């Protein structure tokens, strides 16, 4: 088998993108790095088949892979659209991979894409962060909604939005809150559980933590009976799709929202504003996360080494019609 550029990068102990630039943009590499790559290529007998193309501005074209768990979820659609917009402006080709919430598929896709892309953006991975970075190998990567010390990370900082949500419910007289969890493999879910517990304790609310569900409308519908059985007067779900499922499920059981149950989601997807009633939600700036992750990755692909950073993005409660005053207990007036 003929040697590949990946073989050259490994022999030279450089990133795949750095080895690529040795043949497409050698002037961007330092003399020592360029010498190492060319020496490795000569030792292995590697010959670049076709020079890399450039865009109209003379920039070498690169390929970035964006990996998401579910492109059908509008929040990931907004993320990808923003990432593609930045990629287009930079002359990058952005390719999309959907893992369908499957850790095994995520593992296989990362293994494949690290050989084909100059950089990887991994959004809301199901695998542990250290395994994700190991699978990315020498290919530069940015993680979104997963925190680690090994690479740049972009996080939707749910703490402030959840604090606002709990304070909103307390002001409406609610004292018992249910939380419907997302996937057991979701780092964001585990983080939100931790934050909801802390905020409920701070506000003196009782918290009923319900079990893991699919992060879909169907998952929310499946949780509806458990929400009502908990005795909570308000429910917070892992995301908006699940909240819309809870709305549908409790309505089918004759429960009125918000008169008998207040519902809050997370993400503030477009459907939240047009549901009936309109959904109160914690807005998460995933479009900003998409553009920022591409900016960070571009620097890494260009070889601009710096200390990995964790960049939090603020969240904000958007109040709509699905939350209202807590229902009065029987015998009170």
mmCIF file of C-alpha atoms in Angstrom:
data_model
loop_
_atom_site.group_PDB
_atom_site.id
_atom_site.type_symbol
_atom_site.label_atom_id
_atom_site.label_comp_id
_atom_site.label_asym_id
_atom_site.label_seq_id
_atom_site.Cartn_x
_atom_site.Cartn_y
_atom_site.Cartn_z
ATOM 1 C CA UNK A 1 0.000 0.000 0.000
ATOM 2 C CA UNK A 2 1.281 3.456 -0.900
ATOM 3 C CA UNK A 3 2.123 5.727 2.020
ATOM 4 C CA UNK A 4 -0.478 8.373 2.870
ATOM 5 C CA UNK A 5 -0.202 11.909 4.173
ATOM 6 C CA UNK A 6 -1.349 10.559 7.538
ATOM 7 C CA UNK A 7 1.681 8.253 7.560
ATOM 8 C CA UNK A 8 3.900 11.247 6.870
ATOM 9 C CA UNK A 9 2.318 13.250 9.695
ATOM 10 C CA UNK A 10 2.853 10.399 12.135
ATOM 11 C CA UNK A 11 6.462 9.883 11.078
ATOM 12 C CA UNK A 12 7.169 13.621 11.398
ATOM 13 C CA UNK A 13 5.167 13.828 14.655
ATOM 14 C CA UNK A 14 3.067 16.736 13.436
ATOM 15 C CA UNK A 15 -0.661 17.331 12.890
ATOM 16 C CA UNK A 16 -2.162 16.119 9.628
ATOM 17 C CA UNK A 17 -2.985 19.734 8.711
ATOM 18 C CA UNK A 18 0.659 20.716 9.242
ATOM 19 C CA UNK A 19 1.870 17.928 6.968
ATOM 20 C CA UNK A 20 -0.669 19.036 4.369
ATOM 21 C CA UNK A 21 0.608 22.615 4.420
ATOM 22 C CA UNK A 22 4.139 21.402 3.760
ATOM 23 C CA UNK A 23 2.976 20.576 0.220
ATOM 24 C CA UNK A 24 0.294 23.262 -0.279
ATOM 25 C CA UNK A 25 1.622 26.293 1.632
ATOM 26 C CA UNK A 26 5.221 25.579 2.655
ATOM 27 C CA UNK A 27 5.849 29.265 3.362
ATOM 28 C CA UNK A 28 3.501 29.086 6.347
ATOM 29 C CA UNK A 29 5.658 26.534 8.153
ATOM 30 C CA UNK A 30 8.835 27.124 10.072
ATOM 31 C CA UNK A 31 12.041 25.814 8.442
ATOM 32 C CA UNK A 32 12.534 23.026 10.993
ATOM 33 C CA UNK A 33 8.935 21.798 10.766
ATOM 34 C CA UNK A 34 9.040 21.877 6.968
ATOM 35 C CA UNK A 35 12.311 19.942 6.975
ATOM 36 C CA UNK A 36 10.839 17.247 9.262
ATOM 37 C CA UNK A 37 7.779 16.758 7.075
ATOM 38 C CA UNK A 38 9.701 16.621 3.801
ATOM 39 C CA UNK A 39 12.263 14.250 5.294
ATOM 40 C CA UNK A 40 9.482 11.944 6.524
ATOM 41 C CA UNK A 41 7.846 12.023 3.102
ATOM 42 C CA UNK A 42 11.127 11.114 1.422
ATOM 43 C CA UNK A 43 11.803 8.263 3.859
ATOM 44 C CA UNK A 44 8.338 6.807 3.246
ATOM 45 C CA UNK A 45 8.326 7.408 -0.484
ATOM 46 C CA UNK A 46 5.250 9.644 -0.284
ATOM 47 C CA UNK A 47 4.342 11.674 -3.360
ATOM 48 C CA UNK A 48 1.439 14.166 -3.214
ATOM 49 C CA UNK A 49 -0.892 13.298 -6.078
ATOM 50 C CA UNK A 50 -2.508 16.696 -6.659
ATOM 51 C CA UNK A 51 -1.665 20.074 -5.164
ATOM 52 C CA UNK A 52 -4.352 21.507 -2.952
ATOM 53 C CA UNK A 53 -6.658 23.990 -4.642
ATOM 54 C CA UNK A 54 -7.137 27.575 -3.585
ATOM 55 C CA UNK A 55 -10.169 29.826 -3.488
ATOM 56 C CA UNK A 56 -10.552 33.125 -5.326
ATOM 57 C CA UNK A 57 -8.656 34.920 -2.552
ATOM 58 C CA UNK A 58 -5.695 32.576 -2.878
ATOM 59 C CA UNK A 59 -6.392 30.706 0.368
ATOM 60 C CA UNK A 60 -5.743 26.991 0.486
ATOM 61 C CA UNK A 61 -9.045 25.139 0.802
ATOM 62 C CA UNK A 62 -9.507 23.022 3.896
ATOM 63 C CA UNK A 63 -12.166 20.565 4.998
ATOM 64 C CA UNK A 64 -13.782 20.691 8.417
ATOM 65 C CA UNK A 65 -16.011 17.910 9.756
ATOM 66 C CA UNK A 66 -18.851 18.859 12.109
ATOM 67 C CA UNK A 67 -20.186 15.945 14.155
ATOM 68 C CA UNK A 68 -23.587 16.289 15.884
ATOM 69 C CA UNK A 69 -25.831 13.775 17.684
ATOM 70 C CA UNK A 70 -29.103 14.594 15.904
ATOM 71 C CA UNK A 71 -29.467 16.938 12.937
ATOM 72 C CA UNK A 72 -33.275 16.571 13.191
ATOM 73 C CA UNK A 73 -33.175 18.613 16.415
ATOM 74 C CA UNK A 74 -33.510 22.298 15.409
ATOM 75 C CA UNK A 75 -30.909 23.359 17.985
ATOM 76 C CA UNK A 76 -28.227 21.359 16.159
ATOM 77 C CA UNK A 77 -29.539 22.614 12.834
ATOM 78 C CA UNK A 78 -28.913 26.193 14.007
ATOM 79 C CA UNK A 79 -25.432 25.183 15.140
ATOM 80 C CA UNK A 80 -24.551 23.598 11.795
ATOM 81 C CA UNK A 81 -25.986 26.480 9.761
ATOM 82 C CA UNK A 82 -23.849 29.000 11.662
ATOM 83 C CA UNK A 83 -20.756 26.807 11.322
ATOM 84 C CA UNK A 84 -21.305 26.456 7.576
ATOM 85 C CA UNK A 85 -21.671 30.221 7.245
ATOM 86 C CA UNK A 86 -18.283 30.813 8.849
ATOM 87 C CA UNK A 87 -16.739 27.979 6.838
ATOM 88 C CA UNK A 88 -18.010 29.504 3.612
ATOM 89 C CA UNK A 89 -16.547 32.902 4.466
ATOM 90 C CA UNK A 90 -13.191 31.259 5.158
ATOM 91 C CA UNK A 91 -13.169 29.176 1.994
ATOM 92 C CA UNK A 92 -13.571 25.965 4.012
ATOM 93 C CA UNK A 93 -15.620 22.952 3.046
ATOM 94 C CA UNK A 94 -17.815 21.937 6.001
ATOM 95 C CA UNK A 95 -19.046 18.346 5.989
ATOM 96 C CA UNK A 96 -21.665 17.039 8.401
ATOM 97 C CA UNK A 97 -21.846 13.732 10.274
ATOM 98 C CA UNK A 98 -24.846 12.689 12.410
ATOM 99 C CA UNK A 99 -24.225 10.067 15.107
ATOM 100 C CA UNK A 100 -27.915 9.457 15.934
ATOM 101 C CA UNK A 101 -27.001 9.558 19.663
ATOM 102 C CA UNK A 102 -25.055 6.305 19.186
ATOM 103 C CA UNK A 103 -21.630 6.168 20.920
ATOM 104 C CA UNK A 104 -20.468 3.351 18.627
ATOM 105 C CA UNK A 105 -21.406 5.341 15.534
ATOM 106 C CA UNK A 106 -19.683 8.386 16.989
ATOM 107 C CA UNK A 107 -16.536 6.337 17.544
ATOM 108 C CA UNK A 108 -16.569 5.023 13.990
ATOM 109 C CA UNK A 109 -17.246 8.438 12.457
ATOM 110 C CA UNK A 110 -14.438 10.139 14.373
ATOM 111 C CA UNK A 111 -12.008 7.408 13.357
ATOM 112 C CA UNK A 112 -12.997 7.871 9.716
ATOM 113 C CA UNK A 113 -13.207 11.660 9.660
ATOM 114 C CA UNK A 114 -9.825 12.285 11.281
ATOM 115 C CA UNK A 115 -8.234 10.808 8.144
ATOM 116 C CA UNK A 116 -10.336 12.901 5.766
ATOM 117 C CA UNK A 117 -10.651 16.299 7.440
ATOM 118 C CA UNK A 118 -8.198 19.024 8.425
ATOM 119 C CA UNK A 119 -10.135 19.702 11.632
ATOM 120 C CA UNK A 120 -13.052 18.377 13.670
ATOM 121 C CA UNK A 121 -15.855 20.081 15.594
ATOM 122 C CA UNK A 122 -17.562 17.593 17.890
ATOM 123 C CA UNK A 123 -20.850 18.886 19.286
ATOM 124 C CA UNK A 124 -22.489 17.310 22.360
ATOM 125 C CA UNK A 125 -20.549 14.035 22.081
ATOM 126 C CA UNK A 126 -21.876 10.908 23.756
ATOM 127 C CA UNK A 127 -18.384 9.499 24.388
ATOM 128 C CA UNK A 128 -16.117 10.650 27.257
ATOM 129 C CA UNK A 129 -14.022 13.687 26.361
ATOM 130 C CA UNK A 130 -10.688 11.885 26.697
ATOM 131 C CA UNK A 131 -11.852 9.170 24.299
ATOM 132 C CA UNK A 132 -13.081 11.773 21.805
ATOM 133 C CA UNK A 133 -9.672 13.465 21.792
ATOM 134 C CA UNK A 134 -7.911 10.125 21.482
ATOM 135 C CA UNK A 135 -10.048 9.244 18.469
ATOM 136 C CA UNK A 136 -9.311 12.636 16.876
ATOM 137 C CA UNK A 137 -5.604 11.843 17.123
ATOM 138 C CA UNK A 138 -3.403 14.593 15.704
ATOM 139 C CA UNK A 139 -6.271 16.226 13.848
ATOM 140 C CA UNK A 140 -7.152 19.556 15.527
ATOM 141 C CA UNK A 141 -10.499 19.461 17.324
ATOM 142 C CA UNK A 142 -12.923 21.732 19.164
ATOM 143 C CA UNK A 143 -15.523 20.309 21.544
ATOM 144 C CA UNK A 144 -18.925 21.913 22.023
ATOM 145 C CA UNK A 145 -21.008 21.267 25.150
ATOM 146 C CA UNK A 146 -18.299 19.099 26.645
ATOM 147 C CA UNK A 147 -15.601 20.364 28.985
ATOM 148 C CA UNK A 148 -12.025 19.076 29.074
ATOM 149 C CA UNK A 149 -8.510 20.438 29.442
ATOM 150 C CA UNK A 150 -7.079 18.925 26.255
ATOM 151 C CA UNK A 151 -8.534 21.257 23.607
ATOM 152 C CA UNK A 152 -10.683 24.346 23.092
ATOM 153 C CA UNK A 153 -14.232 23.900 24.384
ATOM 154 C CA UNK A 154 -17.360 25.986 23.780
ATOM 155 C CA UNK A 155 -20.050 25.615 26.443
ATOM 156 C CA UNK A 156 -23.614 26.845 26.723
ATOM 157 C CA UNK A 157 -23.428 27.986 30.355
ATOM 158 C CA UNK A 158 -26.806 26.769 31.639
ATOM 159 C CA UNK A 159 -26.265 27.941 35.213
ATOM 160 C CA UNK A 160 -27.667 31.442 34.850
ATOM 161 C CA UNK A 161 -30.619 30.346 32.719
ATOM 162 C CA UNK A 162 -31.539 27.632 35.215
ATOM 163 C CA UNK A 163 -31.265 30.100 38.090
ATOM 164 C CA UNK A 164 -33.653 32.412 36.263
ATOM 165 C CA UNK A 165 -36.056 29.532 35.620
ATOM 166 C CA UNK A 166 -36.143 28.454 39.273
ATOM 167 C CA UNK A 167 -36.565 32.038 40.488
ATOM 168 C CA UNK A 168 -39.395 32.528 37.965
ATOM 169 C CA UNK A 169 -41.223 29.462 39.272
ATOM 170 C CA UNK A 170 -40.716 30.412 42.916
ATOM 171 C CA UNK A 171 -42.121 33.871 42.220
ATOM 172 C CA UNK A 172 -45.205 32.157 40.760
ATOM 173 C CA UNK A 173 -45.669 30.182 43.982
ATOM 174 C CA UNK A 174 -44.325 26.803 42.876
ATOM 175 C CA UNK A 175 -42.675 24.721 45.568
ATOM 176 C CA UNK A 176 -42.259 21.308 43.912
ATOM 177 C CA UNK A 177 -40.340 20.884 40.645
ATOM 178 C CA UNK A 178 -39.838 17.821 38.433
ATOM 179 C CA UNK A 179 -36.865 17.510 36.094
ATOM 180 C CA UNK A 180 -37.025 15.148 33.094
ATOM 181 C CA UNK A 181 -33.545 13.947 32.166
ATOM 182 C CA UNK A 182 -32.158 13.425 28.681
ATOM 183 C CA UNK A 183 -29.744 10.673 27.654
ATOM 184 C CA UNK A 184 -27.582 8.937 30.233
ATOM 185 C CA UNK A 185 -24.637 9.498 27.844
ATOM 186 C CA UNK A 186 -25.188 13.272 27.725
ATOM 187 C CA UNK A 187 -22.637 15.405 29.582
ATOM 188 C CA UNK A 188 -25.030 18.363 29.298
ATOM 189 C CA UNK A 189 -27.748 16.357 31.028
ATOM 190 C CA UNK A 190 -25.488 15.417 33.937
ATOM 191 C CA UNK A 191 -24.366 19.020 34.253
ATOM 192 C CA UNK A 192 -27.943 20.320 34.217
ATOM 193 C CA UNK A 193 -29.000 17.820 36.868
ATOM 194 C CA UNK A 194 -26.196 19.106 39.075
ATOM 195 C CA UNK A 195 -27.192 22.729 38.477
ATOM 196 C CA UNK A 196 -30.939 22.144 38.943
ATOM 197 C CA UNK A 197 -30.293 20.418 42.257
ATOM 198 C CA UNK A 198 -28.184 23.318 43.462
ATOM 199 C CA UNK A 199 -30.701 25.941 42.349
ATOM 200 C CA UNK A 200 -33.690 24.084 43.825
ATOM 201 C CA UNK A 201 -31.884 23.730 47.142
ATOM 202 C CA UNK A 202 -30.962 27.410 47.125
ATOM 203 C CA UNK A 203 -34.580 28.408 46.471
ATOM 204 C CA UNK A 204 -36.068 25.954 48.951
ATOM 205 C CA UNK A 205 -37.889 23.943 46.264
ATOM 206 C CA UNK A 206 -38.509 20.209 46.395
ATOM 207 C CA UNK A 207 -36.999 18.478 43.375
ATOM 208 C CA UNK A 208 -38.236 15.241 41.835
ATOM 209 C CA UNK A 209 -35.589 13.862 39.468
ATOM 210 C CA UNK A 210 -37.181 11.673 36.797
ATOM 211 C CA UNK A 211 -35.397 9.030 34.735
ATOM 212 C CA UNK A 212 -33.534 9.212 31.424
ATOM 213 C CA UNK A 213 -35.571 9.659 28.264
ATOM 214 C CA UNK A 214 -34.904 10.021 24.555
ATOM 215 C CA UNK A 215 -34.176 13.687 23.800
ATOM 216 C CA UNK A 216 -37.189 13.895 21.477
ATOM 217 C CA UNK A 217 -40.889 14.774 21.524
ATOM 218 C CA UNK A 218 -41.626 11.075 22.006
ATOM 219 C CA UNK A 219 -39.295 10.985 25.014
ATOM 220 C CA UNK A 220 -41.163 13.890 26.591
ATOM 221 C CA UNK A 221 -44.534 12.267 25.917
ATOM 222 C CA UNK A 222 -43.296 9.075 27.578
ATOM 223 C CA UNK A 223 -42.322 11.073 30.667
ATOM 224 C CA UNK A 224 -45.665 12.881 31.010
ATOM 225 C CA UNK A 225 -47.315 10.305 33.281
ATOM 226 C CA UNK A 226 -44.288 10.312 35.584
ATOM 227 C CA UNK A 227 -44.404 14.089 35.759
ATOM 228 C CA UNK A 228 -48.021 14.013 36.929
ATOM 229 C CA UNK A 229 -47.335 11.132 39.335
ATOM 230 C CA UNK A 230 -44.549 13.152 40.973
ATOM 231 C CA UNK A 231 -47.033 15.684 42.316
ATOM 232 C CA UNK A 232 -44.917 18.557 41.004
ATOM 233 C CA UNK A 233 -46.696 21.739 39.944
ATOM 234 C CA UNK A 234 -43.907 22.598 37.483
ATOM 235 C CA UNK A 235 -41.590 20.605 35.241
ATOM 236 C CA UNK A 236 -38.285 21.427 33.575
ATOM 237 C CA UNK A 237 -37.089 19.185 30.752
ATOM 238 C CA UNK A 238 -33.627 18.589 29.300
ATOM 239 C CA UNK A 239 -34.590 20.259 26.020
ATOM 240 C CA UNK A 240 -37.487 21.886 24.191
ATOM 241 C CA UNK A 241 -38.457 18.829 22.156
ATOM 242 C CA UNK A 242 -39.031 16.918 25.386
ATOM 243 C CA UNK A 243 -40.990 19.847 26.830
ATOM 244 C CA UNK A 244 -43.260 19.843 23.773
ATOM 245 C CA UNK A 245 -43.745 16.106 24.303
ATOM 246 C CA UNK A 246 -44.722 16.698 27.944
ATOM 247 C CA UNK A 247 -47.225 19.358 26.817
ATOM 248 C CA UNK A 248 -48.803 16.875 24.416
ATOM 249 C CA UNK A 249 -48.780 14.017 26.919
ATOM 250 C CA UNK A 250 -50.344 15.832 29.872
ATOM 251 C CA UNK A 251 -52.947 17.475 27.641
ATOM 252 C CA UNK A 252 -53.997 14.008 26.456
ATOM 253 C CA UNK A 253 -54.551 13.128 30.128
ATOM 254 C CA UNK A 254 -56.779 16.143 30.652
ATOM 255 C CA UNK A 255 -54.252 18.386 32.424
ATOM 256 C CA UNK A 256 -54.245 22.077 31.518
ATOM 257 C CA UNK A 257 -51.012 24.014 30.975
ATOM 258 C CA UNK A 258 -50.211 26.324 32.717
ATOM 259 C CA UNK A 259 -53.320 26.288 34.976
ATOM 260 C CA UNK A 260 -52.494 22.885 36.475
ATOM 261 C CA UNK A 261 -48.855 22.376 35.408
ATOM 262 C CA UNK A 262 -46.153 24.811 34.344
ATOM 263 C CA UNK A 263 -43.634 23.588 31.737
ATOM 264 C CA UNK A 264 -40.155 24.919 30.893
ATOM 265 C CA UNK A 265 -37.799 23.645 28.207
ATOM 266 C CA UNK A 266 -34.194 24.353 27.259
ATOM 267 C CA UNK A 267 -32.861 25.627 23.874
ATOM 268 C CA UNK A 268 -35.584 28.074 22.739
ATOM 269 C CA UNK A 269 -35.999 26.447 19.336
ATOM 270 C CA UNK A 270 -38.296 28.220 16.830
ATOM 271 C CA UNK A 271 -41.160 25.807 17.590
ATOM 272 C CA UNK A 272 -41.210 27.048 21.209
ATOM 273 C CA UNK A 273 -42.758 30.366 20.212
ATOM 274 C CA UNK A 274 -45.532 28.798 18.110
ATOM 275 C CA UNK A 275 -46.583 25.881 20.322
ATOM 276 C CA UNK A 276 -49.882 26.039 22.221
ATOM 277 C CA UNK A 277 -49.399 27.390 24.745
ATOM 278 C CA UNK A 278 -46.136 29.040 23.688
ATOM 279 C CA UNK A 279 -43.286 27.397 25.554
ATOM 280 C CA UNK A 280 -41.272 29.115 28.251
ATOM 281 C CA UNK A 281 -37.671 28.135 27.527
ATOM 282 C CA UNK A 282 -34.056 28.804 28.397
ATOM 283 C CA UNK A 283 -32.453 30.265 25.275
ATOM 284 C CA UNK A 284 -29.124 28.634 24.367
ATOM 285 C CA UNK A 285 -26.954 30.489 21.786
ATOM 286 C CA UNK A 286 -26.086 27.498 19.616
ATOM 287 C CA UNK A 287 -25.723 29.660 16.515
ATOM 288 C CA UNK A 288 -23.004 31.605 18.321
ATOM 289 C CA UNK A 289 -21.433 28.299 19.415
ATOM 290 C CA UNK A 290 -21.348 27.181 15.776
ATOM 291 C CA UNK A 291 -19.550 30.270 14.515
ATOM 292 C CA UNK A 292 -17.173 30.461 17.476
ATOM 293 C CA UNK A 293 -16.154 26.795 17.186
ATOM 294 C CA UNK A 294 -15.210 27.315 13.514
ATOM 295 C CA UNK A 295 -13.160 30.394 14.433
ATOM 296 C CA UNK A 296 -11.274 28.446 17.091
ATOM 297 C CA UNK A 297 -10.706 25.486 14.794
ATOM 298 C CA UNK A 298 -9.367 27.705 12.011
ATOM 299 C CA UNK A 299 -6.628 28.918 14.346
ATOM 300 C CA UNK A 300 -5.752 25.366 15.357
ATOM 301 C CA UNK A 301 -5.658 24.165 11.733
ATOM 302 C CA UNK A 302 -3.381 27.089 10.892
ATOM 303 C CA UNK A 303 -0.953 25.870 13.540
ATOM 304 C CA UNK A 304 -1.541 28.734 15.982
ATOM 305 C CA UNK A 305 -0.786 26.832 19.166
ATOM 306 C CA UNK A 306 -2.104 28.242 22.431
ATOM 307 C CA UNK A 307 -3.321 27.029 25.798
ATOM 308 C CA UNK A 308 -6.715 25.303 25.374
ATOM 309 C CA UNK A 309 -9.599 27.431 26.592
ATOM 310 C CA UNK A 310 -13.124 26.851 27.873
ATOM 311 C CA UNK A 311 -15.414 29.533 26.460
ATOM 312 C CA UNK A 312 -18.831 29.786 28.177
ATOM 313 C CA UNK A 313 -21.804 31.343 26.374
ATOM 314 C CA UNK A 314 -24.654 32.884 28.428
ATOM 315 C CA UNK A 315 -28.189 31.490 28.596
ATOM 316 C CA UNK A 316 -31.396 33.455 29.184
ATOM 317 C CA UNK A 317 -34.920 32.545 30.282
ATOM 318 C CA UNK A 318 -37.635 33.494 27.763
ATOM 319 C CA UNK A 319 -41.025 33.599 29.495
ATOM 320 C CA UNK A 320 -44.097 32.587 27.483
ATOM 321 C CA UNK A 321 -47.495 31.043 28.096
ATOM 322 C CA UNK A 322 -46.555 27.591 29.420
ATOM 323 C CA UNK A 323 -45.756 28.902 32.919
ATOM 324 C CA UNK A 324 -48.202 30.470 35.337
ATOM 325 C CA UNK A 325 -49.121 30.701 39.030
ATOM 326 C CA UNK A 326 -48.986 27.471 40.988
ATOM 327 C CA UNK A 327 -52.431 25.883 41.377
ATOM 328 C CA UNK A 328 -53.968 26.390 44.816
ATOM 329 C CA UNK A 329 -54.251 23.316 46.982
ATOM 330 C CA UNK A 330 -57.717 22.061 47.858
ATOM 331 C CA UNK A 331 -59.164 23.901 50.810
ATOM 332 C CA UNK A 332 -57.174 27.097 50.263
ATOM 333 C CA UNK A 333 -58.441 30.369 48.884
#
